[in-house]
Coordinates of C-alpha atoms in Angstrom, one line a residue:
M81 CA 0.2 0.0 -0.3
S82 CA 1.1 3.5 -1.3
E83 CA 2.3 5.7 1.5
Q84 CA -0.9 8.3 2.2
V85 CA -0.7 12.0 0.7
K86 CA -0.3 14.3 3.8
N87 CA -2.6 17.5 3.4
L88 CA -0.7 21.0 4.5
I89 CA -3.9 22.8 3.8
E90 CA -7.7 21.9 3.8
I91 CA -10.4 24.3 2.5
K92 CA -14.1 23.3 3.1
D93 CA -17.4 25.0 2.1
L94 CA -15.3 28.2 2.0
H95 CA -18.2 31.2 1.4
I96 CA -16.2 34.6 1.0
G97 CA -18.6 37.9 0.6
F98 CA -18.2 41.5 0.9
R99 CA -20.9 44.0 2.4
E100 CA -23.3 46.1 1.1
G101 CA -24.8 47.6 4.2
K102 CA -27.0 45.1 6.0
S103 CA -26.8 42.4 3.2
V104 CA -23.7 40.4 2.0
N105 CA -22.6 40.1 -1.9
G106 CA -21.2 36.4 -2.0
V107 CA -17.6 36.4 -4.0
V108 CA -16.5 32.6 -2.8
H109 CA -19.3 30.1 -2.8
G110 CA -18.6 26.8 -1.1
L111 CA -14.8 26.1 -1.9
N112 CA -13.0 22.8 -1.4
L113 CA -9.5 21.9 -2.2
N114 CA -6.5 20.5 -0.6
I115 CA -3.2 21.4 -1.1
A116 CA -0.7 18.3 -0.2
E117 CA 3.0 18.7 1.6
G118 CA 5.4 19.1 -2.0
E119 CA 2.7 19.8 -4.0
C120 CA 2.4 22.7 -6.7
L121 CA -1.3 23.5 -7.2
G122 CA -2.5 25.7 -10.3
V123 CA -5.4 27.8 -9.3
V124 CA -6.7 29.0 -12.8
G125 CA -9.5 31.7 -13.9
E126 CA -10.6 34.6 -15.1
S127 CA -9.7 38.5 -13.3
G128 CA -13.0 38.2 -10.8
S129 CA -13.3 34.3 -10.3
G130 CA -12.5 34.4 -6.6
K131 CA -8.9 32.9 -6.8
S132 CA -7.1 35.8 -5.1
I133 CA -10.2 36.8 -1.8
S134 CA -9.6 33.4 -1.4
S135 CA -5.6 32.6 -1.2
L136 CA -5.7 35.9 0.5
S137 CA -8.2 34.0 3.2
L138 CA -5.3 31.5 3.9
L139 CA -3.1 34.4 5.2
G140 CA -6.1 36.4 7.3
L141 CA -5.4 39.4 5.0
L142 CA -9.1 39.7 3.9
P143 CA -10.3 43.7 3.4
K144 CA -12.1 44.8 6.7
S145 CA -15.7 44.9 4.3
S146 CA -15.1 41.2 3.6
V147 CA -17.3 38.8 6.0
I148 CA -16.2 34.2 6.0
S149 CA -20.1 33.2 6.3
Q150 CA -19.1 29.6 6.3
G151 CA -16.1 27.1 5.7
S152 CA -12.8 25.9 7.5
I153 CA -9.3 26.9 6.2
S154 CA -7.3 23.8 8.4
Y155 CA -3.2 24.5 8.7
F156 CA -1.1 21.3 9.5
G157 CA 2.3 22.4 8.9
N158 CA 3.3 22.1 12.5
G159 CA 2.0 18.2 12.6
E160 CA -1.6 19.4 14.6
K161 CA -4.6 21.1 12.9
F162 CA -4.6 25.0 13.2
E163 CA -7.6 27.1 12.5
I164 CA -7.2 29.8 10.1
V165 CA -10.7 31.0 10.1
G166 CA -11.7 33.1 12.8
A167 CA -7.9 32.8 14.4
K168 CA -7.0 36.1 16.5
E169 CA -4.4 38.4 14.5
N170 CA -1.3 37.9 17.2
Q171 CA -2.2 34.1 16.1
L172 CA -1.7 34.6 12.3
Q173 CA 1.7 36.8 12.7
K174 CA 3.0 33.7 13.4
I175 CA 2.4 32.1 10.4
R176 CA 2.6 34.9 8.1
G177 CA 5.8 35.1 6.7
K178 CA 7.1 32.3 8.3
E179 CA 5.1 29.0 7.3
I180 CA 2.5 30.4 4.6
A181 CA 4.1 33.4 2.4
M182 CA 2.8 35.1 -0.7
I183 CA 4.3 36.7 -3.9
F184 CA 1.9 39.3 -4.7
Q185 CA 0.7 40.3 -8.5
E186 CA 2.4 43.5 -8.7
P187 CA 5.9 44.1 -7.0
M188 CA 6.3 48.1 -7.2
S189 CA 3.0 48.4 -5.2
S190 CA 4.1 45.8 -3.1
L191 CA 7.5 47.2 -2.6
N192 CA 8.1 50.5 -0.1
P193 CA 9.3 52.6 -2.5
V194 CA 11.2 54.7 0.2
I195 CA 12.6 52.0 2.0
K196 CA 16.1 50.1 0.1
C197 CA 15.0 46.7 -1.1
G198 CA 17.6 44.9 1.0
E199 CA 16.4 46.3 4.0
Q200 CA 12.4 45.6 3.1
V201 CA 13.7 41.6 3.1
A202 CA 16.4 41.5 5.8
E203 CA 13.2 43.3 7.8
A204 CA 11.6 39.7 8.1
L205 CA 14.2 37.8 8.7
R206 CA 14.9 40.1 11.7
L207 CA 11.0 39.1 12.9
H208 CA 10.7 36.0 12.5
K209 CA 14.0 34.5 12.7
G210 CA 15.3 36.8 15.1
M211 CA 18.5 37.5 13.7
S212 CA 21.2 40.5 14.4
K213 CA 21.0 43.3 11.1
A214 CA 24.2 42.3 10.3
E215 CA 23.0 38.3 10.3
A216 CA 20.1 39.7 8.4
K217 CA 22.2 41.8 6.1
E218 CA 24.4 39.0 5.1
K219 CA 21.5 36.1 4.8
T220 CA 19.6 38.1 2.8
I221 CA 22.2 38.6 0.4
E222 CA 22.3 35.3 0.4
W223 CA 19.0 34.9 -1.1
F224 CA 19.3 37.6 -3.5
N225 CA 21.9 35.1 -5.1
E226 CA 19.6 32.4 -4.6
V227 CA 16.8 34.1 -6.9
K228 CA 19.8 35.2 -8.9
L229 CA 19.5 38.6 -9.1
P230 CA 23.1 40.1 -10.4
R231 CA 25.0 42.3 -8.1
A232 CA 23.2 41.2 -5.0
E233 CA 25.3 43.5 -3.0
N234 CA 24.0 46.5 -5.1
I235 CA 20.5 45.7 -5.1
Y236 CA 20.6 45.3 -0.9
S237 CA 21.1 49.2 -1.5
S238 CA 19.1 49.6 -4.1
Y239 CA 15.3 51.2 -3.9
P240 CA 12.7 49.5 -6.0
H241 CA 11.9 52.4 -8.8
Q242 CA 15.8 51.2 -9.4
L243 CA 15.2 47.9 -10.9
S244 CA 13.2 46.1 -14.0
G245 CA 10.1 44.9 -13.2
G246 CA 11.3 41.2 -13.1
Q247 CA 14.5 42.1 -10.5
K248 CA 11.2 43.8 -8.4
Q249 CA 9.4 40.5 -8.9
R250 CA 12.9 38.3 -7.8
V251 CA 12.9 40.9 -4.8
M252 CA 9.1 39.8 -3.7
I253 CA 10.1 35.9 -4.1
A254 CA 13.4 36.7 -1.9
M255 CA 11.2 38.3 0.6
A256 CA 8.4 35.1 0.8
M257 CA 11.3 32.6 0.4
C258 CA 14.4 33.9 3.0
C259 CA 12.2 32.6 6.1
E260 CA 11.7 29.1 4.0
P261 CA 7.6 28.5 4.5
K262 CA 6.3 25.5 3.8
L263 CA 3.3 26.9 1.7
L264 CA 4.3 30.0 -0.9
I265 CA 1.6 31.2 -2.6
A266 CA 2.5 32.8 -6.3
D267 CA -0.4 35.6 -7.2
E268 CA 0.1 35.6 -10.9
P269 CA 3.9 36.4 -10.1
T270 CA 4.9 36.2 -14.1
T271 CA 1.5 38.4 -15.6
A272 CA 3.2 41.8 -16.4
L273 CA 6.5 40.2 -16.9
D274 CA 8.4 39.9 -20.5
V275 CA 8.3 36.1 -22.1
T276 CA 12.0 35.4 -21.4
V277 CA 11.3 36.8 -17.5
Q278 CA 8.5 34.7 -16.9
N279 CA 10.0 31.9 -17.9
E280 CA 12.9 32.6 -15.8
I281 CA 10.8 33.0 -13.0
L282 CA 8.8 29.9 -13.2
K283 CA 11.3 28.0 -13.1
L284 CA 12.8 29.5 -10.1
I285 CA 10.0 29.0 -8.2
S286 CA 9.8 25.4 -9.4
Q287 CA 13.3 24.9 -8.4
L288 CA 13.3 26.0 -5.2
Q289 CA 10.0 24.2 -4.4
K290 CA 11.7 21.2 -5.5
D291 CA 14.9 21.9 -3.2
R292 CA 13.2 23.1 -0.2
N293 CA 10.0 20.3 -1.0
M294 CA 7.4 22.9 -0.5
S295 CA 3.9 23.5 -1.6
V296 CA 3.5 25.8 -3.8
I297 CA -0.1 27.3 -5.0
F298 CA 0.6 29.1 -8.1
I299 CA -2.6 31.4 -9.3
S300 CA -2.9 32.4 -12.9
H301 CA -5.3 33.1 -15.5
D302 CA -3.0 31.7 -18.4
L303 CA -3.2 28.2 -18.6
G304 CA -0.3 27.7 -20.2
V305 CA 2.1 29.3 -17.9
V306 CA 0.2 27.0 -14.9
S307 CA 0.7 24.3 -17.3
Q308 CA 4.7 25.0 -17.1
I309 CA 4.7 24.6 -12.8
A310 CA 1.5 22.4 -12.0
D311 CA 0.8 19.2 -10.6
R312 CA -2.9 20.1 -10.5
I313 CA -5.0 22.1 -11.1
A314 CA -8.4 23.6 -10.2
V315 CA -10.5 26.0 -12.3
M316 CA -12.3 28.4 -10.8
Q317 CA -15.2 31.2 -12.6
A318 CA -17.8 32.6 -10.8
G319 CA -16.6 32.1 -7.2
K320 CA -17.1 28.5 -7.4
K321 CA -14.4 25.2 -8.4
V322 CA -15.6 24.3 -11.6
E323 CA -12.9 21.2 -12.4
E324 CA -10.0 19.8 -10.8
S325 CA -7.4 17.0 -12.0
S326 CA -4.3 16.9 -12.6
A327 CA -2.6 19.3 -15.0
K328 CA -2.7 16.2 -17.7
D329 CA -5.5 14.9 -17.3
I330 CA -6.9 19.0 -17.3
F331 CA -5.1 19.1 -21.0
L332 CA -6.5 16.4 -22.1
N333 CA -9.5 15.4 -20.8
A334 CA -11.4 19.1 -19.4
S335 CA -14.9 18.1 -19.2
D336 CA -16.0 22.1 -18.4
P337 CA -17.2 24.2 -20.9
Y338 CA -15.2 26.7 -19.4
T339 CA -12.1 24.8 -19.1
K340 CA -11.9 24.3 -22.5
G341 CA -13.0 27.6 -23.4
L342 CA -9.5 28.7 -20.9
I343 CA -7.7 26.4 -23.1
A344 CA -8.8 27.3 -26.3
C345 CA -8.8 31.3 -26.9
R346 CA -4.7 30.9 -26.4
P347 CA -3.6 31.7 -30.2
P348 CA -2.5 28.3 -31.4
E349 CA 1.2 27.4 -32.7
N350 CA 1.0 25.3 -35.2
Y351 CA -1.7 26.8 -37.2
R352 CA -3.5 29.7 -38.3
L353 CA -7.2 30.4 -36.9
K354 CA -9.8 33.1 -38.8
K355 CA -11.0 33.9 -35.3
L356 CA -9.9 32.8 -31.7
P357 CA -12.3 30.5 -29.8
T358 CA -13.5 32.8 -26.6
V359 CA -15.5 31.2 -23.6
A360 CA -18.8 32.5 -24.5
D361 CA -18.2 30.1 -27.4
F362 CA -17.9 27.0 -25.0
L363 CA -20.2 28.1 -22.7
K364 CA -23.6 28.6 -25.4
D365 CA -22.1 25.2 -27.1
P366 CA -20.0 22.9 -24.9
N367 CA -18.8 21.1 -28.1
Y368 CA -17.6 23.8 -29.7
D369 CA -14.0 22.1 -29.9
S370 CA -15.2 19.9 -32.6
K371 CA -15.9 23.3 -34.7
L372 CA -12.5 24.4 -34.7
G373 CA -11.3 22.8 -37.8
E374 CA -13.6 25.2 -39.5
L375 CA -11.8 28.2 -37.8
K376 CA -8.5 26.7 -40.0
V377 CA -6.9 29.3 -42.3
S378 CA -5.7 27.4 -45.2
A379 CA -2.5 27.6 -47.3
A380 CA -4.2 29.1 -50.4
E381 CA -5.9 31.5 -47.8
R382 CA -2.9 32.9 -46.1
E383 CA -0.9 33.3 -49.7
S384 CA -4.2 35.2 -51.0
A385 CA -3.7 37.4 -48.3
L386 CA -0.4 37.4 -48.2
K387 CA -0.4 38.5 -51.8
K388 CA -3.1 41.5 -51.3
V389 CA -0.9 43.1 -48.9
H390 CA 2.2 42.6 -51.1
D391 CA 0.6 44.6 -53.8
A392 CA -1.1 47.3 -52.0
D393 CA 0.2 50.5 -52.0
Q394 CA 3.4 52.5 -49.3
I395 CA 1.4 54.0 -46.3
L396 CA 4.3 54.5 -44.1
K397 CA 7.8 54.7 -44.5
V398 CA 10.5 55.2 -41.7
E399 CA 14.1 55.5 -43.0
S400 CA 17.1 56.2 -40.4
L401 CA 15.3 56.9 -37.1
K402 CA 16.9 57.3 -34.5
T403 CA 14.9 58.6 -31.1
Y404 CA 17.5 59.4 -28.3
F405 CA 17.6 60.8 -25.1
P406 CA 20.6 62.3 -22.7
I407 CA 22.0 61.1 -19.7
Q408 CA 22.2 64.0 -17.5
K409 CA 25.2 64.0 -14.4
G410 CA 26.4 66.5 -11.7
I411 CA 24.8 69.9 -10.9
F412 CA 24.5 71.5 -14.2
R413 CA 22.9 68.7 -14.8
K414 CA 25.4 68.3 -18.0
T415 CA 24.8 65.6 -21.0
V416 CA 27.7 62.8 -20.4
D417 CA 25.7 60.4 -22.9
H418 CA 22.9 59.1 -24.7
V419 CA 20.2 56.1 -24.3
R420 CA 19.6 55.0 -27.9
A421 CA 15.9 54.2 -27.8
V422 CA 15.8 53.7 -31.2
D423 CA 19.1 53.0 -33.4
D424 CA 18.7 54.0 -36.8
V425 CA 15.5 51.7 -37.2
S426 CA 14.1 51.4 -41.5
F427 CA 11.3 50.4 -42.6
E428 CA 8.2 50.3 -44.6
V429 CA 4.0 49.3 -44.0
K430 CA 1.3 48.9 -46.8
K431 CA -1.8 49.7 -46.9
G432 CA -3.9 47.2 -44.8
E433 CA -1.5 45.3 -44.1
T434 CA -0.7 44.5 -39.7
L435 CA 3.0 45.2 -38.6
G436 CA 4.0 43.1 -36.0
L437 CA 6.5 44.9 -33.6
V438 CA 7.9 42.2 -30.7
G439 CA 10.4 42.5 -27.9
E440 CA 11.5 42.6 -24.3
S441 CA 10.3 45.3 -22.5
G442 CA 13.3 48.3 -22.9
C443 CA 13.7 47.1 -26.2
G444 CA 12.7 51.1 -28.1
K445 CA 9.4 49.5 -29.3
T446 CA 7.5 51.8 -27.8
T447 CA 9.5 54.7 -28.2
L448 CA 9.7 53.8 -32.3
G449 CA 5.5 53.9 -32.3
R450 CA 5.1 56.6 -30.6
S451 CA 8.1 58.7 -32.5
I452 CA 6.3 57.2 -35.5
L453 CA 3.7 59.5 -34.4
Q454 CA 5.7 62.6 -33.5
L455 CA 4.6 61.8 -29.8
V456 CA 8.0 62.0 -28.9
P457 CA 10.1 64.0 -31.2
P458 CA 12.9 62.0 -32.8
T459 CA 16.8 63.4 -33.0
E460 CA 17.6 61.7 -36.6
G461 CA 15.7 60.3 -39.7
S462 CA 12.6 60.4 -41.6
V463 CA 8.9 59.1 -40.9
F464 CA 6.8 59.8 -44.8
F465 CA 2.8 59.0 -44.0
K466 CA 1.3 58.7 -47.4
G467 CA 4.5 60.2 -49.1
N468 CA 4.3 63.6 -46.7
Q469 CA 6.9 63.9 -44.2
L470 CA 6.2 64.0 -40.3
V471 CA 9.0 64.9 -39.3
G472 CA 10.3 68.3 -37.8
I473 CA 6.4 70.1 -39.0
P474 CA 5.2 72.7 -36.9
E475 CA 2.0 70.9 -34.6
S476 CA -0.8 72.6 -36.2
E477 CA 0.0 70.9 -39.2
M478 CA 0.4 67.1 -37.3
R479 CA -3.0 68.0 -36.2
N480 CA -4.0 67.5 -39.1
Y481 CA -2.6 63.7 -39.4
R482 CA -4.2 63.2 -36.4
K483 CA -7.4 62.6 -37.5
Q484 CA -5.0 59.5 -39.5
M485 CA -3.2 58.3 -37.2
Q486 CA -4.1 56.9 -33.9
I487 CA -3.0 55.0 -30.7
I488 CA -4.5 52.5 -28.5
F489 CA -2.5 52.4 -24.9
Q490 CA -1.3 49.6 -22.9
D491 CA -3.3 50.5 -19.7
P492 CA -6.8 51.1 -20.9
Y493 CA -7.4 52.9 -17.3
S494 CA -4.5 55.7 -16.8
S495 CA -5.2 56.8 -20.7
L496 CA -8.6 57.5 -19.8
N497 CA -9.9 60.7 -18.1
P498 CA -11.5 59.1 -14.4
R499 CA -13.5 62.1 -13.9
M500 CA -15.4 61.7 -17.5
T501 CA -17.7 59.6 -19.0
I502 CA -16.6 57.3 -21.1
G503 CA -19.6 58.6 -24.0
N504 CA -17.5 62.3 -23.5
A505 CA -14.3 60.5 -23.7
I506 CA -15.1 58.9 -27.3
V507 CA -17.2 62.6 -28.1
E508 CA -14.1 64.6 -27.0
P509 CA -11.8 63.5 -30.1
M510 CA -14.6 64.3 -32.0
M511 CA -15.0 67.9 -31.1
V512 CA -11.3 68.8 -31.4
H513 CA -11.6 68.1 -35.1
G514 CA -14.7 69.6 -35.7
I515 CA -16.3 66.6 -36.6
G516 CA -20.5 66.2 -36.6
K517 CA -22.4 69.1 -36.9
S518 CA -24.0 69.4 -33.2
A519 CA -23.7 67.6 -29.9
N520 CA -26.2 65.1 -30.4
E521 CA -24.9 64.2 -33.6
R522 CA -21.4 63.2 -31.8
K523 CA -23.0 61.3 -29.1
E524 CA -25.1 59.4 -31.6
M525 CA -21.4 58.7 -33.1
A526 CA -20.2 57.6 -29.9
V527 CA -23.1 55.4 -29.8
D528 CA -22.9 53.3 -32.3
L529 CA -19.0 53.1 -32.2
M530 CA -19.5 52.1 -28.6
E531 CA -22.2 49.1 -30.4
T532 CA -19.3 48.1 -32.7
V533 CA -16.5 47.8 -30.2
G534 CA -19.4 45.7 -28.3
L535 CA -20.0 47.8 -25.2
H536 CA -24.1 48.9 -24.9
A537 CA -25.5 52.9 -25.5
D538 CA -26.6 53.0 -21.7
H539 CA -23.3 52.6 -20.5
F540 CA -22.6 55.8 -22.3
R541 CA -22.9 58.0 -18.6
R542 CA -20.7 55.3 -17.3
Y543 CA -17.4 56.5 -15.8
P544 CA -13.9 54.2 -16.5
H545 CA -14.0 52.7 -12.8
E546 CA -17.7 51.4 -13.2
F547 CA -15.6 48.5 -16.3
S548 CA -13.3 45.9 -16.4
G549 CA -10.4 46.1 -18.1
G550 CA -11.7 44.6 -21.0
Q551 CA -14.4 46.6 -21.4
R552 CA -11.9 50.0 -20.8
Q553 CA -10.0 48.8 -23.6
R554 CA -13.3 48.1 -26.2
V555 CA -14.0 52.1 -24.8
C556 CA -10.5 53.0 -25.6
I557 CA -10.6 51.4 -29.3
A558 CA -13.9 53.3 -29.5
R559 CA -12.1 56.2 -28.8
A560 CA -9.3 55.6 -31.5
L561 CA -12.2 55.1 -34.1
A562 CA -14.0 58.3 -33.2
L563 CA -11.9 60.0 -36.3
S564 CA -12.0 57.6 -38.8
P565 CA -8.1 56.5 -38.8
E566 CA -6.5 55.0 -41.4
F567 CA -3.6 53.4 -39.8
I568 CA -3.4 52.7 -35.8
I569 CA -0.7 51.8 -33.4
C570 CA -1.3 49.3 -31.2
D571 CA 0.5 49.6 -28.0
E572 CA 0.9 46.4 -25.7
S573 CA -3.0 47.0 -26.0
V574 CA -3.9 43.1 -24.5
S575 CA -1.1 42.5 -22.5
A576 CA -2.8 43.2 -19.4
L577 CA -6.4 41.2 -20.3
D578 CA -6.9 37.7 -19.3
V579 CA -6.1 35.6 -21.9
S580 CA -10.3 34.7 -22.8
V581 CA -10.9 39.0 -22.8
Q582 CA -7.5 39.0 -25.1
A583 CA -9.4 36.8 -27.7
Q584 CA -12.2 38.7 -27.9
V585 CA -10.8 42.2 -28.2
L586 CA -7.9 40.4 -30.5
N587 CA -11.0 39.1 -32.7
L588 CA -12.6 42.8 -32.2
L589 CA -9.3 44.0 -34.2
N590 CA -9.3 42.0 -36.7
E591 CA -13.2 42.2 -37.7
L592 CA -12.4 46.3 -37.5
K593 CA -9.7 45.8 -39.5
E594 CA -11.7 44.2 -42.5
K595 CA -14.2 45.6 -42.2
H596 CA -12.9 49.5 -42.7
G597 CA -9.3 48.5 -44.1
F598 CA -7.4 49.9 -41.0
T599 CA -3.4 49.6 -40.8
Y600 CA -2.3 48.5 -37.8
I601 CA 1.7 48.8 -36.1
F602 CA 1.0 46.0 -33.2
I603 CA 3.2 46.4 -30.5
S604 CA 3.7 43.7 -27.8
H605 CA 6.5 41.2 -25.9
D606 CA 4.3 38.1 -26.5
L607 CA 5.0 36.1 -29.8
S608 CA 1.9 33.7 -29.6
V609 CA -0.3 37.0 -30.0
I610 CA 2.0 39.0 -32.3
K611 CA 1.9 35.5 -34.9
Y612 CA -1.6 35.4 -34.3
M613 CA -2.3 39.2 -35.4
S614 CA 0.5 40.1 -38.1
D615 CA 1.1 39.6 -41.6
R616 CA 4.9 40.5 -41.2
V617 CA 7.3 40.6 -38.2
M618 CA 9.9 42.7 -37.3
V619 CA 11.7 41.8 -33.5
M620 CA 13.7 44.7 -31.8
N621 CA 16.3 44.3 -29.8
N622 CA 18.5 47.6 -28.0
G623 CA 16.8 50.4 -30.4
K624 CA 17.6 47.9 -33.2
I625 CA 15.8 45.6 -35.7
V626 CA 17.9 42.5 -35.3
E627 CA 15.4 40.2 -37.5
E628 CA 11.8 40.9 -40.2
G629 CA 10.2 38.5 -41.8
E630 CA 6.6 37.2 -42.8
A631 CA 5.2 36.0 -39.7
D632 CA 4.7 32.5 -39.6
A633 CA 8.3 32.2 -41.4
L634 CA 9.8 33.7 -38.7
Y635 CA 8.0 32.0 -35.8
N636 CA 8.6 28.7 -37.6
N637 CA 12.3 29.5 -38.5
P638 CA 13.5 32.0 -36.9
K639 CA 17.8 33.2 -38.0
H640 CA 18.0 35.3 -34.9
P641 CA 19.8 33.8 -31.7
Y642 CA 17.8 37.1 -29.9
T643 CA 14.1 36.0 -31.7
Q644 CA 15.1 32.2 -31.1
K645 CA 15.6 33.1 -27.1
L646 CA 12.0 34.6 -27.4
L647 CA 10.5 32.0 -29.3
A648 CA 12.6 29.0 -26.8
S649 CA 10.5 31.3 -23.8
I650 CA 7.1 30.8 -24.8
P651 CA 5.1 29.2 -22.3
R652 CA 4.2 25.7 -24.1
I653 CA 1.6 23.2 -22.9
E654 CA 3.5 20.1 -23.8
Y655 CA 0.6 17.9 -23.7
L656 CA -1.4 19.3 -26.6
R657 CA 1.8 19.0 -29.1
A658 CA 2.0 15.4 -29.6

């Protein structure tokens, strides 16, 4: 008889809600989950599914407005049962960090901006391990080396804003791991990271787990990421667990339509689809996966589409474009060098084409996009739009081109005025450019645009905070369309979205392109998304274009080592590759 697996955590019939006046709005409904010693459990679901709020309950960190109306959370880390629900604060403090630790989704908001990174980790060691200041510093530097931070001693004395996103996340991992907890909760720890950094973080967490026989709860909306690390997967939807099994069984034999939809809405790597399946497709038809063959693009269809783009007129030409930012030092802010964000870049775009621009954070792709639109003045070079030079022209003249050239920014929340209704946000550019004869006509046009991007007309008077991330991104798309542009730059416009919402927005962008003949430059660090969206792809690194080619050909046969590295880092669901 095999040795029985010991559970570290047992969650039974957990109900969590938020007080709204005298009533309680339930967000987690009857959750049952066990986490075994040394196991990695993946918890997957869209935003709002209840996965993060459930994990916070394990540490007693729920907001004050929340209430656990029913259920229990039992912890067995010290050989005896400890009931977390209802435990007093001083009891919870003994297990937080020391027994159960958490890596939060956004390291910049989790790290104190005015305290040096090393001191924040050392504080946990002094608190839980009783170390002296010198001992805690030495141990912190050991952990910084353990999580493969470069120049560990320098980073000890650095503030969070001085580190990259990947480095900040490693500091968070060191902070969570330094007291060697029995359970690590990783809440979307790789969502905002480049694919290469994401790959490194996943390997690091997996290695630390194996070395210390630690249990891990890995929370994500991306099944591809979870497949890299989880032994077992629980899928949550609307506060309920809809499916739970081994990782292999989830991917090969998913039974719930919601799980099937989450798996299918990722852009496939082995073939091209006319449109991405969405979770809604599977919820309407649980056997929708049998129809996926009808969505595949044939070789003849792909060849025809590429020929159409090849034969089209040129709409944009960039020649020897350079955008440098000065590095200034000293009291008199003397310029000692330059950051070469865009360094001698040349290319052209055909009318109706989608050109993918891919690369890691800091490679210069966003600066290139903004330099094309003259939102950032280039240092040298030329940008020709429909044959007209844009570099150096007066702002009054550039305004005429703004109607034809638009940008959809990465973060829809920060690019919308929180005090302006979404209807007025869409109407505003029409007023600036004199589109529409009256306020009523502009409102009608805005409502039409909202319906075009899948928003209801009665949303006109709502504010940005009342919408989900995917809905806000649709508002930004409608706002960009308000001026009937010909050319749109999509700057990481789906990177912060759930994979299911991402599929909806990508489908919408392609439908609009087909209907209105738009030309896109689609900027992303996600090669899977770039491949699905693009006719042609440019790979950017250190301000330069290192490789360029037809999307499928570049994806299947990358020539440059940097492109090969990016492709090797894509989280692939190996179970589905046979």
